[in-house]
JSON list of C-alpha atoms and ligand atoms in Angstrom, two decimals:
[
{"chain": "A", "resi": 821, "resn": "UNK", "atom": "CA", "xyz": [100.44, 104.73, 91.50]},
{"chain": "A", "resi": 822, "resn": "UNK", "atom": "CA", "xyz": [102.41, 105.19, 94.41]},
{"chain": "A", "resi": 823, "resn": "UNK", "atom": "CA", "xyz": [105.18, 107.69, 94.38]},
{"chain": "A", "resi": 824, "resn": "UNK", "atom": "CA", "xyz": [107.54, 109.06, 96.97]},
{"chain": "A", "resi": 825, "resn": "UNK", "atom": "CA", "xyz": [108.39, 112.71, 97.60]},
{"chain": "A", "resi": 826, "resn": "UNK", "atom": "CA", "xyz": [111.91, 112.83, 99.46]},
{"chain": "A", "resi": 827, "resn": "UNK", "atom": "CA", "xyz": [112.16, 116.38, 101.12]},
{"chain": "A", "resi": 828, "resn": "UNK", "atom": "CA", "xyz": [115.46, 118.01, 103.02]},
{"chain": "A", "resi": 829, "resn": "UNK", "atom": "CA", "xyz": [117.91, 115.79, 101.11]},
{"chain": "A", "resi": 830, "resn": "UNK", "atom": "CA", "xyz": [121.50, 117.39, 101.54]},
{"chain": "A", "resi": 831, "resn": "UNK", "atom": "CA", "xyz": [123.94, 116.59, 99.05]},
{"chain": "A", "resi": 832, "resn": "UNK", "atom": "CA", "xyz": [126.75, 116.85, 101.56]},
{"chain": "A", "resi": 833, "resn": "UNK", "atom": "CA", "xyz": [125.48, 114.06, 103.85]},
{"chain": "A", "resi": 834, "resn": "UNK", "atom": "CA", "xyz": [122.24, 112.22, 102.63]},
{"chain": "A", "resi": 835, "resn": "UNK", "atom": "CA", "xyz": [123.20, 110.57, 99.43]},
{"chain": "A", "resi": 836, "resn": "UNK", "atom": "CA", "xyz": [123.17, 107.20, 100.75]},
{"chain": "A", "resi": 837, "resn": "UNK", "atom": "CA", "xyz": [120.01, 107.89, 102.85]},
{"chain": "A", "resi": 838, "resn": "UNK", "atom": "CA", "xyz": [118.14, 109.17, 99.99]},
{"chain": "A", "resi": 839, "resn": "UNK", "atom": "CA", "xyz": [119.52, 106.45, 97.37]},
{"chain": "A", "resi": 840, "resn": "UNK", "atom": "CA", "xyz": [118.20, 103.80, 99.97]},
{"chain": "A", "resi": 841, "resn": "UNK", "atom": "CA", "xyz": [114.78, 105.68, 100.26]},
{"chain": "A", "resi": 842, "resn": "UNK", "atom": "CA", "xyz": [114.55, 105.06, 96.41]},
{"chain": "A", "resi": 843, "resn": "UNK", "atom": "CA", "xyz": [115.86, 101.71, 96.35]},
{"chain": "A", "resi": 844, "resn": "UNK", "atom": "CA", "xyz": [113.31, 101.02, 99.22]},
{"chain": "A", "resi": 845, "resn": "UNK", "atom": "CA", "xyz": [110.57, 102.26, 97.45]},
{"chain": "A", "resi": 846, "resn": "UNK", "atom": "CA", "xyz": [111.54, 100.49, 94.19]},
{"chain": "A", "resi": 847, "resn": "UNK", "atom": "CA", "xyz": [112.09, 97.23, 95.68]},
{"chain": "A", "resi": 848, "resn": "UNK", "atom": "CA", "xyz": [108.64, 97.31, 97.70]},
{"chain": "A", "resi": 849, "resn": "UNK", "atom": "CA", "xyz": [106.36, 98.20, 95.20]},
{"chain": "A", "resi": 850, "resn": "UNK", "atom": "CA", "xyz": [106.49, 102.07, 94.74]},
{"chain": "A", "resi": 851, "resn": "UNK", "atom": "CA", "xyz": [106.27, 103.79, 90.74]},
{"chain": "A", "resi": 852, "resn": "UNK", "atom": "CA", "xyz": [108.72, 106.54, 91.62]},
{"chain": "A", "resi": 853, "resn": "UNK", "atom": "CA", "xyz": [110.50, 109.26, 93.60]},
{"chain": "A", "resi": 854, "resn": "UNK", "atom": "CA", "xyz": [110.54, 113.26, 93.28]},
{"chain": "A", "resi": 855, "resn": "UNK", "atom": "CA", "xyz": [113.69, 114.61, 94.98]},
{"chain": "A", "resi": 856, "resn": "UNK", "atom": "CA", "xyz": [113.25, 117.98, 96.30]},
{"chain": "A", "resi": 857, "resn": "UNK", "atom": "CA", "xyz": [117.05, 118.75, 95.99]},
{"chain": "A", "resi": 858, "resn": "UNK", "atom": "CA", "xyz": [119.44, 118.90, 93.10]},
{"chain": "A", "resi": 859, "resn": "UNK", "atom": "CA", "xyz": [121.70, 115.58, 93.28]},
{"chain": "A", "resi": 860, "resn": "UNK", "atom": "CA", "xyz": [122.47, 113.92, 90.05]},
{"chain": "A", "resi": 861, "resn": "UNK", "atom": "CA", "xyz": [124.51, 111.20, 91.71]},
{"chain": "A", "resi": 862, "resn": "UNK", "atom": "CA", "xyz": [121.27, 109.86, 93.53]},
{"chain": "A", "resi": 863, "resn": "UNK", "atom": "CA", "xyz": [119.36, 109.77, 90.45]},
{"chain": "A", "resi": 864, "resn": "UNK", "atom": "CA", "xyz": [122.47, 108.15, 88.63]},
{"chain": "A", "resi": 865, "resn": "UNK", "atom": "CA", "xyz": [122.79, 105.37, 91.08]},
{"chain": "A", "resi": 866, "resn": "UNK", "atom": "CA", "xyz": [118.97, 104.47, 91.29]},
{"chain": "A", "resi": 867, "resn": "UNK", "atom": "CA", "xyz": [118.95, 104.62, 87.57]},
{"chain": "A", "resi": 868, "resn": "UNK", "atom": "CA", "xyz": [121.83, 102.09, 87.56]},
{"chain": "A", "resi": 869, "resn": "UNK", "atom": "CA", "xyz": [119.91, 99.31, 89.50]},
{"chain": "A", "resi": 870, "resn": "UNK", "atom": "CA", "xyz": [116.90, 100.04, 87.44]},
{"chain": "A", "resi": 871, "resn": "UNK", "atom": "CA", "xyz": [118.83, 99.62, 84.52]},
{"chain": "A", "resi": 872, "resn": "UNK", "atom": "CA", "xyz": [120.31, 96.05, 85.75]},
{"chain": "A", "resi": 873, "resn": "UNK", "atom": "CA", "xyz": [117.58, 95.13, 87.86]},
{"chain": "A", "resi": 874, "resn": "UNK", "atom": "CA", "xyz": [114.86, 96.01, 85.59]},
{"chain": "A", "resi": 875, "resn": "UNK", "atom": "CA", "xyz": [111.08, 97.99, 86.40]},
{"chain": "A", "resi": 876, "resn": "UNK", "atom": "CA", "xyz": [110.39, 101.32, 85.56]},
{"chain": "A", "resi": 877, "resn": "UNK", "atom": "CA", "xyz": [110.80, 103.12, 88.62]},
{"chain": "A", "resi": 878, "resn": "UNK", "atom": "CA", "xyz": [111.52, 106.57, 88.00]},
{"chain": "A", "resi": 879, "resn": "UNK", "atom": "CA", "xyz": [113.64, 109.51, 89.97]},
{"chain": "A", "resi": 880, "resn": "UNK", "atom": "CA", "xyz": [112.73, 113.16, 89.30]},
{"chain": "A", "resi": 881, "resn": "UNK", "atom": "CA", "xyz": [115.63, 115.29, 90.43]},
{"chain": "A", "resi": 882, "resn": "UNK", "atom": "CA", "xyz": [115.36, 119.05, 91.63]},
{"chain": "A", "resi": 883, "resn": "UNK", "atom": "CA", "xyz": [111.57, 119.25, 92.07]},
{"chain": "A", "resi": 884, "resn": "UNK", "atom": "CA", "xyz": [110.06, 121.97, 94.38]},
{"chain": "A", "resi": 885, "resn": "UNK", "atom": "CA", "xyz": [108.27, 120.39, 96.96]},
{"chain": "A", "resi": 886, "resn": "UNK", "atom": "CA", "xyz": [105.27, 122.39, 97.51]},
{"chain": "A", "resi": 887, "resn": "UNK", "atom": "CA", "xyz": [104.40, 122.89, 93.67]},
{"chain": "A", "resi": 888, "resn": "UNK", "atom": "CA", "xyz": [104.80, 118.84, 93.62]},
{"chain": "A", "resi": 889, "resn": "UNK", "atom": "CA", "xyz": [102.26, 118.42, 96.40]},
{"chain": "A", "resi": 890, "resn": "UNK", "atom": "CA", "xyz": [99.99, 121.04, 94.69]},
{"chain": "A", "resi": 891, "resn": "UNK", "atom": "CA", "xyz": [99.94, 119.36, 91.56]},
{"chain": "A", "resi": 892, "resn": "UNK", "atom": "CA", "xyz": [99.54, 116.06, 92.65]},
{"chain": "A", "resi": 893, "resn": "UNK", "atom": "CA", "xyz": [96.52, 117.04, 94.58]},
{"chain": "A", "resi": 894, "resn": "UNK", "atom": "CA", "xyz": [95.33, 118.93, 91.34]},
{"chain": "A", "resi": 895, "resn": "UNK", "atom": "CA", "xyz": [95.48, 115.89, 89.22]},
{"chain": "A", "resi": 896, "resn": "UNK", "atom": "CA", "xyz": [93.25, 114.32, 92.00]},
{"chain": "A", "resi": 897, "resn": "UNK", "atom": "CA", "xyz": [95.97, 112.24, 94.25]},
{"chain": "A", "resi": 898, "resn": "UNK", "atom": "CA", "xyz": [95.87, 111.84, 97.87]},
{"chain": "A", "resi": 899, "resn": "UNK", "atom": "CA", "xyz": [99.18, 112.84, 100.22]},
{"chain": "A", "resi": 900, "resn": "UNK", "atom": "CA", "xyz": [100.58, 111.00, 102.89]},
{"chain": "A", "resi": 901, "resn": "UNK", "atom": "CA", "xyz": [103.40, 112.18, 105.34]},
{"chain": "A", "resi": 902, "resn": "UNK", "atom": "CA", "xyz": [105.49, 109.85, 107.21]},
{"chain": "A", "resi": 903, "resn": "UNK", "atom": "CA", "xyz": [106.06, 111.29, 110.38]},
{"chain": "A", "resi": 904, "resn": "UNK", "atom": "CA", "xyz": [106.07, 110.20, 114.21]},
{"chain": "A", "resi": 905, "resn": "UNK", "atom": "CA", "xyz": [103.61, 112.93, 115.13]},
{"chain": "A", "resi": 906, "resn": "UNK", "atom": "CA", "xyz": [100.74, 111.28, 113.08]},
{"chain": "A", "resi": 907, "resn": "UNK", "atom": "CA", "xyz": [98.19, 108.74, 112.86]},
{"chain": "A", "resi": 908, "resn": "UNK", "atom": "CA", "xyz": [98.69, 104.91, 113.49]},
{"chain": "A", "resi": 909, "resn": "UNK", "atom": "CA", "xyz": [99.76, 103.55, 110.35]},
{"chain": "A", "resi": 910, "resn": "UNK", "atom": "CA", "xyz": [97.21, 100.72, 110.61]},
{"chain": "A", "resi": 911, "resn": "UNK", "atom": "CA", "xyz": [94.55, 103.18, 110.80]},
{"chain": "A", "resi": 912, "resn": "UNK", "atom": "CA", "xyz": [95.71, 105.34, 107.85]},
{"chain": "A", "resi": 913, "resn": "UNK", "atom": "CA", "xyz": [96.41, 102.12, 105.57]},
{"chain": "A", "resi": 914, "resn": "UNK", "atom": "CA", "xyz": [93.29, 101.06, 106.15]},
{"chain": "A", "resi": 915, "resn": "UNK", "atom": "CA", "xyz": [91.49, 104.43, 105.11]},
{"chain": "A", "resi": 916, "resn": "UNK", "atom": "CA", "xyz": [93.88, 104.74, 101.83]},
{"chain": "A", "resi": 917, "resn": "UNK", "atom": "CA", "xyz": [93.65, 101.40, 100.62]},
{"chain": "A", "resi": 918, "resn": "UNK", "atom": "CA", "xyz": [89.92, 101.71, 100.03]},
{"chain": "A", "resi": 919, "resn": "UNK", "atom": "CA", "xyz": [90.69, 104.84, 97.66]},
{"chain": "A", "resi": 920, "resn": "UNK", "atom": "CA", "xyz": [91.35, 104.52, 94.09]},
{"chain": "A", "resi": 921, "resn": "UNK", "atom": "CA", "xyz": [93.40, 107.66, 94.01]},
{"chain": "A", "resi": 922, "resn": "UNK", "atom": "CA", "xyz": [97.20, 107.90, 93.47]},
{"chain": "A", "resi": 923, "resn": "UNK", "atom": "CA", "xyz": [99.35, 108.01, 96.70]},
{"chain": "A", "resi": 924, "resn": "UNK", "atom": "CA", "xyz": [102.24, 110.78, 97.21]},
{"chain": "A", "resi": 925, "resn": "UNK", "atom": "CA", "xyz": [104.40, 109.59, 100.27]},
{"chain": "A", "resi": 926, "resn": "UNK", "atom": "CA", "xyz": [106.68, 111.91, 101.72]},
{"chain": "A", "resi": 927, "resn": "UNK", "atom": "CA", "xyz": [109.55, 111.46, 103.91]},
{"chain": "A", "resi": 928, "resn": "UNK", "atom": "CA", "xyz": [111.84, 113.86, 105.36]},
{"chain": "A", "resi": 929, "resn": "UNK", "atom": "CA", "xyz": [115.47, 114.28, 106.31]},
{"chain": "A", "resi": 930, "resn": "UNK", "atom": "CA", "xyz": [116.30, 115.93, 109.42]},
{"chain": "A", "resi": 931, "resn": "UNK", "atom": "CA", "xyz": [113.64, 118.71, 109.99]},
{"chain": "A", "resi": 932, "resn": "UNK", "atom": "CA", "xyz": [110.21, 118.88, 107.79]},
{"chain": "A", "resi": 933, "resn": "UNK", "atom": "CA", "xyz": [108.98, 122.38, 106.97]},
{"chain": "A", "resi": 934, "resn": "UNK", "atom": "CA", "xyz": [105.81, 122.85, 109.45]},
{"chain": "A", "resi": 935, "resn": "UNK", "atom": "CA", "xyz": [103.60, 123.64, 106.40]},
{"chain": "A", "resi": 936, "resn": "UNK", "atom": "CA", "xyz": [104.07, 120.01, 105.36]},
{"chain": "A", "resi": 937, "resn": "UNK", "atom": "CA", "xyz": [102.08, 118.61, 108.34]},
{"chain": "A", "resi": 938, "resn": "UNK", "atom": "CA", "xyz": [98.83, 121.04, 107.23]},
{"chain": "A", "resi": 939, "resn": "UNK", "atom": "CA", "xyz": [98.92, 120.65, 103.30]},
{"chain": "A", "resi": 940, "resn": "UNK", "atom": "CA", "xyz": [98.82, 116.77, 103.41]},
{"chain": "A", "resi": 941, "resn": "UNK", "atom": "CA", "xyz": [95.46, 114.54, 103.74]},
{"chain": "A", "resi": 942, "resn": "UNK", "atom": "CA", "xyz": [97.43, 112.33, 106.27]},
{"chain": "A", "resi": 943, "resn": "UNK", "atom": "CA", "xyz": [100.11, 112.68, 108.72]},
{"chain": "A", "resi": 944, "resn": "UNK", "atom": "CA", "xyz": [101.19, 108.90, 109.36]},
{"chain": "A", "resi": 945, "resn": "UNK", "atom": "CA", "xyz": [103.51, 107.46, 112.07]},
{"chain": "A", "resi": 946, "resn": "UNK", "atom": "CA", "xyz": [105.03, 103.92, 112.28]},
{"chain": "A", "resi": 947, "resn": "UNK", "atom": "CA", "xyz": [104.70, 103.78, 115.79]},
{"chain": "A", "resi": 948, "resn": "UNK", "atom": "CA", "xyz": [105.46, 107.19, 117.86]},
{"chain": "A", "resi": 949, "resn": "UNK", "atom": "CA", "xyz": [109.02, 106.81, 118.71]},
{"chain": "A", "resi": 950, "resn": "UNK", "atom": "CA", "xyz": [111.66, 108.67, 116.45]},
{"chain": "A", "resi": 951, "resn": "UNK", "atom": "CA", "xyz": [113.67, 106.06, 113.71]},
{"chain": "A", "resi": 952, "resn": "UNK", "atom": "CA", "xyz": [114.11, 106.42, 110.12]},
{"chain": "A", "resi": 953, "resn": "UNK", "atom": "CA", "xyz": [112.66, 107.62, 106.65]},
{"chain": "A", "resi": 954, "resn": "UNK", "atom": "CA", "xyz": [113.79, 104.35, 105.55]},
{"chain": "A", "resi": 955, "resn": "UNK", "atom": "CA", "xyz": [112.33, 101.92, 107.99]},
{"chain": "A", "resi": 956, "resn": "UNK", "atom": "CA", "xyz": [109.28, 104.08, 108.29]},
{"chain": "A", "resi": 957, "resn": "UNK", "atom": "CA", "xyz": [108.82, 103.85, 104.47]},
{"chain": "A", "resi": 958, "resn": "UNK", "atom": "CA", "xyz": [109.28, 100.12, 104.33]},
{"chain": "A", "resi": 959, "resn": "UNK", "atom": "CA", "xyz": [106.88, 99.25, 106.81]},
{"chain": "A", "resi": 960, "resn": "UNK", "atom": "CA", "xyz": [104.27, 101.51, 105.44]},
{"chain": "A", "resi": 961, "resn": "UNK", "atom": "CA", "xyz": [104.70, 99.81, 101.64]},
{"chain": "A", "resi": 962, "resn": "UNK", "atom": "CA", "xyz": [104.62, 96.51, 103.44]},
{"chain": "A", "resi": 963, "resn": "UNK", "atom": "CA", "xyz": [101.42, 97.29, 105.01]},
{"chain": "A", "resi": 964, "resn": "UNK", "atom": "CA", "xyz": [99.94, 99.42, 102.24]},
{"chain": "A", "resi": 965, "resn": "UNK", "atom": "CA", "xyz": [100.27, 96.19, 99.61]},
{"chain": "A", "resi": 966, "resn": "UNK", "atom": "CA", "xyz": [99.50, 93.36, 102.24]},
{"chain": "A", "resi": 967, "resn": "UNK", "atom": "CA", "xyz": [102.62, 91.91, 101.66]},
{"chain": "A", "resi": 968, "resn": "UNK", "atom": "CA", "xyz": [102.28, 91.21, 98.23]},
{"chain": "A", "resi": 969, "resn": "UNK", "atom": "CA", "xyz": [104.87, 93.57, 96.63]},
{"chain": "A", "resi": 970, "resn": "UNK", "atom": "CA", "xyz": [107.64, 90.76, 97.65]},
{"chain": "A", "resi": 971, "resn": "UNK", "atom": "CA", "xyz": [106.27, 88.94, 95.04]},
{"chain": "A", "resi": 972, "resn": "UNK", "atom": "CA", "xyz": [106.29, 91.23, 92.16]},
{"chain": "A", "resi": 973, "resn": "UNK", "atom": "CA", "xyz": [108.26, 91.11, 88.82]},
{"chain": "A", "resi": 974, "resn": "UNK", "atom": "CA", "xyz": [110.53, 93.51, 87.50]},
{"chain": "A", "resi": 975, "resn": "UNK", "atom": "CA", "xyz": [110.44, 93.65, 83.66]},
{"chain": "A", "resi": 976, "resn": "UNK", "atom": "CA", "xyz": [113.30, 94.17, 81.41]},
{"chain": "A", "resi": 977, "resn": "UNK", "atom": "CA", "xyz": [115.75, 93.00, 83.89]},
{"chain": "A", "resi": 978, "resn": "UNK", "atom": "CA", "xyz": [119.11, 91.98, 82.82]},
{"chain": "A", "resi": 979, "resn": "UNK", "atom": "CA", "xyz": [120.09, 90.40, 85.95]},
{"chain": "A", "resi": 980, "resn": "UNK", "atom": "CA", "xyz": [117.96, 88.21, 88.57]},
{"chain": "A", "resi": 981, "resn": "UNK", "atom": "CA", "xyz": [118.93, 86.37, 91.61]},
{"chain": "A", "resi": 982, "resn": "UNK", "atom": "CA", "xyz": [118.28, 82.81, 91.70]},
{"chain": "A", "resi": 983, "resn": "UNK", "atom": "CA", "xyz": [117.50, 82.32, 95.43]},
{"chain": "A", "resi": 984, "resn": "UNK", "atom": "CA", "xyz": [119.18, 79.64, 97.19]},
{"chain": "A", "resi": 985, "resn": "UNK", "atom": "CA", "xyz": [119.73, 78.49, 100.76]},
{"chain": "A", "resi": 986, "resn": "UNK", "atom": "CA", "xyz": [123.58, 78.06, 100.60]},
{"chain": "A", "resi": 987, "resn": "UNK", "atom": "CA", "xyz": [125.96, 80.40, 98.53]},
{"chain": "A", "resi": 988, "resn": "UNK", "atom": "CA", "xyz": [124.65, 82.80, 95.90]},
{"chain": "A", "resi": 989, "resn": "UNK", "atom": "CA", "xyz": [123.79, 82.63, 92.51]},
{"chain": "A", "resi": 990, "resn": "UNK", "atom": "CA", "xyz": [122.76, 85.41, 90.11]},
{"chain": "A", "resi": 991, "resn": "UNK", "atom": "CA", "xyz": [121.61, 84.81, 86.47]},
{"chain": "A", "resi": 992, "resn": "UNK", "atom": "CA", "xyz": [122.32, 87.14, 83.67]},
{"chain": "A", "resi": 993, "resn": "UNK", "atom": "CA", "xyz": [119.37, 87.27, 81.34]},
{"chain": "B", "resi": 1962, "resn": "SAM", "atom": "N1", "xyz": [113.27, 115.02, 113.97]},
{"chain": "B", "resi": 1962, "resn": "SAM", "atom": "C1", "xyz": [113.11, 115.33, 112.40]},
{"chain": "B", "resi": 1962, "resn": "SAM", "atom": "C2", "xyz": [111.36, 116.00, 112.42]},
{"chain": "B", "resi": 1962, "resn": "SAM", "atom": "O1", "xyz": [110.70, 116.02, 113.57]},
{"chain": "B", "resi": 1962, "resn": "SAM", "atom": "O2", "xyz": [111.09, 116.44, 111.21]},
{"chain": "B", "resi": 1962, "resn": "SAM", "atom": "C3", "xyz": [112.63, 113.59, 111.80]},
{"chain": "B", "resi": 1962, "resn": "SAM", "atom": "C4", "xyz": [114.03, 113.16, 111.53]},
{"chain": "B", "resi": 1962, "resn": "SAM", "atom": "S1", "xyz": [114.10, 111.58, 110.90]},
{"chain": "B", "resi": 1962, "resn": "SAM", "atom": "C5", "xyz": [115.75, 111.20, 111.02]},
{"chain": "B", "resi": 1962, "resn": "SAM", "atom": "C6", "xyz": [113.97, 111.46, 108.99]},
{"chain": "B", "resi": 1962, "resn": "SAM", "atom": "C7", "xyz": [112.40, 111.17, 108.75]},
{"chain": "B", "resi": 1962, "resn": "SAM", "atom": "O3", "xyz": [111.79, 109.66, 109.05]},
{"chain": "B", "resi": 1962, "resn": "SAM", "atom": "C8", "xyz": [111.04, 111.81, 109.23]},
{"chain": "B", "resi": 1962, "resn": "SAM", "atom": "O4", "xyz": [111.00, 113.13, 108.37]},
{"chain": "B", "resi": 1962, "resn": "SAM", "atom": "C9", "xyz": [109.83, 110.91, 108.83]},
{"chain": "B", "resi": 1962, "resn": "SAM", "atom": "O5", "xyz": [109.62, 110.96, 107.23]},
{"chain": "B", "resi": 1962, "resn": "SAM", "atom": "C10", "xyz": [110.31, 109.17, 109.10]},
{"chain": "B", "resi": 1962, "resn": "SAM", "atom": "N2", "xyz": [110.32, 109.35, 110.59]},
{"chain": "B", "resi": 1962, "resn": "SAM", "atom": "C11", "xyz": [111.15, 108.89, 111.70]},
{"chain": "B", "resi": 1962, "resn": "SAM", "atom": "N3", "xyz": [110.29, 108.25, 112.43]},
{"chain": "B", "resi": 1962, "resn": "SAM", "atom": "C12", "xyz": [109.32, 108.02, 112.19]},
{"chain": "B", "resi": 1962, "resn": "SAM", "atom": "C13", "xyz": [108.22, 107.61, 112.52]},
{"chain": "B", "resi": 1962, "resn": "SAM", "atom": "N4", "xyz": [107.99, 106.93, 114.17]},
{"chain": "B", "resi": 1962, "resn": "SAM", "atom": "N5", "xyz": [106.98, 107.34, 111.96]},
{"chain": "B", "resi": 1962, "resn": "SAM", "atom": "C14", "xyz": [106.87, 107.83, 110.65]},
{"chain": "B", "resi": 1962, "resn": "SAM", "atom": "N6", "xyz": [108.08, 108.21, 110.04]},
{"chain": "B", "resi": 1962, "resn": "SAM", "atom": "C15", "xyz": [109.11, 108.47, 110.88]}
]
């Protein structure tokens, strides 16, 4: 199991980015997202996508982040924090892929509390340049799953895209 813990979400300005963190996680093979803030709007918009496009991706609203990390570890899981200050992604993914444990991936918004850096098993960077939680998560998941997540099926979908070279086609199931 692979889940995301989203830190630092500010409902007044991060709704769109946090929703995209969740949708990216879902599309690229993760199982769910813990949101360390209270924002039922984000939960509803991701829930709406799951309802129509299928799969079992969950969003848990208003978690306490320290408790979330602690409980994940108590259940035997490992924790990786995406940060430009971490070890190179290829190195971490190679180590994590060998391990059977569930993986929690932490992404921040503006500034991540300093404690996080010491609480996790791996701080991992997708380049040492500043960019975004969405791009770093996408690259990390794609590396972790070695590109195979692109072919996954989403069970119980109500709609599905029929890929086409020209135009666009959506099938109601
Ligand atoms: N300046 C903030 C800090 O030092 O914590 C980070 C702000 S950045 C817009 C938001 C999030 O994007 C970070 O918390 C991290 O999860 C992710 N991120 C940004 N650049 C990254 C990189 N090069 N590698 C991995 N994650 C990155």
